[in-house]
Every structure is written in structure tokens, then in C-alpha cells.
XYZ file of C-alpha atoms in Angstrom:
194
model
C 108.407 83.086 99.950
C 105.469 85.316 99.069
C 106.090 89.062 98.773
C 103.463 91.748 98.233
C 104.040 94.427 95.581
C 102.300 96.974 97.852
C 104.620 96.146 100.716
C 107.712 96.417 98.507
C 106.411 99.763 97.248
C 106.503 101.090 100.833
C 110.306 100.751 100.785
C 111.217 101.472 97.154
C 109.395 103.463 94.460
C 108.007 100.974 91.915
C 105.309 103.125 90.293
C 105.225 102.706 86.528
C 107.220 99.446 86.551
C 105.294 96.412 85.364
C 105.218 93.393 87.718
C 106.576 91.190 84.915
C 109.628 93.470 84.557
C 110.219 93.371 88.326
C 109.994 89.563 88.268
C 112.383 89.333 85.308
C 114.985 91.645 86.896
C 114.818 89.793 90.225
C 115.210 86.429 88.481
C 118.188 87.701 86.470
C 119.816 88.967 89.692
C 119.575 85.526 91.316
C 116.226 85.607 93.127
C 113.942 83.346 91.133
C 110.352 84.570 90.879
C 108.350 81.392 90.327
C 104.959 83.036 89.879
C 103.168 86.374 89.902
C 99.764 86.041 91.566
C 97.036 88.631 91.070
C 94.680 88.517 94.062
C 91.286 90.175 94.352
C 88.894 90.292 97.285
C 86.983 87.014 97.677
C 83.642 88.753 97.156
C 81.922 90.991 94.598
C 79.202 93.639 94.862
C 78.854 93.758 98.663
C 77.395 97.009 100.056
C 76.892 98.432 103.529
C 73.332 98.446 104.885
C 71.642 99.329 108.174
C 69.240 97.005 109.976
C 66.068 99.027 110.617
C 63.633 96.266 111.580
C 63.775 92.615 112.674
C 60.618 90.466 112.598
C 60.204 86.776 113.334
C 59.913 84.627 110.232
C 56.238 83.591 109.873
C 57.103 79.958 109.057
C 60.281 79.242 111.070
C 61.220 79.611 114.734
C 64.955 80.271 114.258
C 64.784 82.623 111.257
C 64.232 86.383 111.090
C 62.864 88.688 108.434
C 65.269 91.642 108.428
C 64.470 95.008 106.817
C 67.541 96.895 105.585
C 68.131 100.537 104.689
C 70.566 100.928 101.813
C 70.567 104.713 101.947
C 67.382 105.461 100.043
C 65.979 102.028 99.331
C 64.880 99.145 101.523
C 65.355 95.394 101.134
C 63.980 92.408 103.077
C 66.271 89.480 103.827
C 65.699 86.173 105.604
C 68.480 85.593 108.141
C 69.218 82.951 110.761
C 72.068 84.728 112.589
C 71.531 85.410 116.280
C 73.941 88.369 116.664
C 71.905 90.954 114.726
C 70.200 94.014 116.243
C 68.365 97.063 114.943
C 70.824 99.895 114.204
C 73.744 97.706 113.171
C 75.492 98.357 109.871
C 76.323 95.100 108.135
C 77.606 93.791 104.761
C 74.705 93.113 102.399
C 74.918 90.878 99.338
C 72.151 91.393 96.791
C 71.069 88.887 94.149
C 73.980 88.621 91.688
C 76.650 89.316 94.324
C 79.432 86.776 94.838
C 80.472 85.405 98.241
C 82.215 82.305 99.593
C 80.431 79.122 100.598
C 81.281 78.622 104.287
C 81.486 74.826 103.870
C 83.540 74.514 100.684
C 85.304 77.889 100.498
C 84.299 78.163 96.830
C 82.884 81.406 95.447
C 79.259 81.356 94.286
C 76.760 83.856 92.903
C 73.587 84.630 94.845
C 70.370 83.727 93.072
C 66.793 84.646 94.012
C 65.680 82.561 96.985
C 62.437 81.719 98.719
C 63.123 80.532 102.271
C 60.224 78.789 103.994
C 57.735 80.590 101.776
C 59.257 84.089 102.106
C 61.308 85.781 99.359
C 64.786 86.881 100.488
C 66.316 89.752 98.483
C 69.902 88.736 99.224
C 71.816 87.910 102.387
C 73.659 89.408 105.342
C 77.314 88.321 105.345
C 79.695 86.917 107.935
C 83.449 87.447 107.767
C 83.862 83.818 106.589
C 81.546 84.380 103.616
C 83.618 87.423 102.628
C 87.013 85.746 103.026
C 87.953 88.179 105.801
C 89.312 86.781 109.062
C 90.085 88.180 112.471
C 87.761 91.191 112.290
C 85.446 90.053 115.075
C 85.601 87.216 117.581
C 81.930 86.239 117.630
C 80.295 84.053 114.998
C 77.525 85.436 112.875
C 77.047 88.501 110.739
C 79.959 90.954 110.507
C 79.013 94.148 112.396
C 80.759 96.943 110.502
C 79.942 99.846 112.832
C 81.885 98.070 115.606
C 84.992 98.095 113.409
C 84.640 101.468 111.632
C 83.252 104.857 112.664
C 80.858 106.832 110.443
C 80.047 104.073 107.943
C 78.111 105.397 104.935
C 75.170 103.350 103.701
C 75.282 101.655 100.287
C 79.086 101.992 100.246
C 81.083 99.236 98.498
C 82.744 97.055 101.139
C 86.098 97.148 99.291
C 86.142 100.928 99.700
C 85.194 100.831 103.390
C 87.791 98.146 104.192
C 90.398 99.723 101.857
C 90.800 96.440 99.961
C 92.607 96.591 96.651
C 93.673 94.098 94.058
C 97.045 92.767 95.153
C 100.088 91.475 93.323
C 102.071 88.730 95.060
C 105.513 87.564 93.914
C 106.266 83.914 94.764
C 110.044 83.861 95.169
C 112.563 81.088 95.833
C 115.530 82.603 97.711
C 118.705 80.517 97.792
C 120.500 79.604 101.007
C 123.537 81.767 100.177
C 121.415 84.941 99.831
C 119.998 85.448 103.300
C 119.547 89.132 102.473
C 116.756 88.142 100.063
C 114.736 86.313 102.698
C 112.881 89.439 103.813
C 110.801 92.183 102.246
C 113.416 94.804 103.118
C 116.165 92.684 101.537
C 114.188 92.307 98.306
C 113.350 96.032 98.350
C 117.089 96.800 98.628
C 117.776 94.512 95.680
C 115.080 96.282 93.636
C 116.523 99.661 94.611
C 119.897 98.585 93.225
C 118.331 97.113 90.068
C 116.173 100.108 89.207
């Protein structure tokens, strides 16, 4: 069973206690913690940007040349998504940012690209490329101002989405301890231990 440190902390005060100490105490009390996993968002260096202009790509029928406002500076990106419109606020990945490959699921770093003879200064991101699911039903670029009100430009996406590094305990509850097969049960055990 996987249990989030943040979720446990909603039920019992764990501030100042190291995850390793929590895992050790739980294991000694009979709930084996097999692993402590430290999870981060699946992307790096993604900022919010506003689409201010969309032109047709000069050398391709299905591509667009999108001009973005990053709150003081502008960037031009080649994009093939069909769900973009002027005025939308979207996630922007600049050269050097890290996102997920939609085919393999592996993280990769953006490098400078020339698409059909036009330089692209990064990319607009879908929820799949960010490792975020269920935010919007349609395929294509993630439209942030449909999800959040008053989105600031050039804001880190982790801050906007309130994403934090997460600690996950992988536990192996035994059949005779049904009380440890829920977050509340484990929180009660931690309350007794600490």
C-alpha cells in the first residue's frame, strides 16, 4: 500500500520528524515499510505564457507560428496543436526545460529546434507531456486559464498548480492488522508512536 506523507500529516503532526524515522518506527511496530519514495513533478522549468498571436507556418499546412507573452518578453514557438487561440494562458517549456515524451513516457530536455525551416524557441505543453492527468478532457495544449482564475504570466507551473515534492511510504500491512490498511489507521499508529 502506498501512503503519502502529506496525507498522513493532515491527521497527525509529523513536522520535524524525518521520513526514515517514521519508516523505522512503523516497521518496529509491525507495519513493514518496504520503501520510501521521493517524488517530484515530472517536468522542470515550465512557465505560464499568454498566446498573443497565431500565424500559419510558412512551410507547413498543419503547423502554426505562435507568439507568446511571458510577462515582459516574447517568444516564438512552432506548434501543431489545433486547440490554441489568442488570449489563452498555457504552459511554456523553453530550451533546457524537461518534459515527458508522449510516446515513451521518459523525461527529456528540450534542445534548440528548427521545424520546417523556422526556429522554435521551446514548446507549448499538453497535460501528457507534463505528467498531469484529468485536468482537461480535450487533447492538445493544456489551457491554464480554464482551470485557474487570475493566472500570472511567467509563473512557475509548480507554484500555480501547488505541486510539491512528495514522500510516499510503500507499506506491507499484514492480514491481522486491518486497522493499518488505511491512511487514518496508519495516522493513528503514528500518533501512538510519537
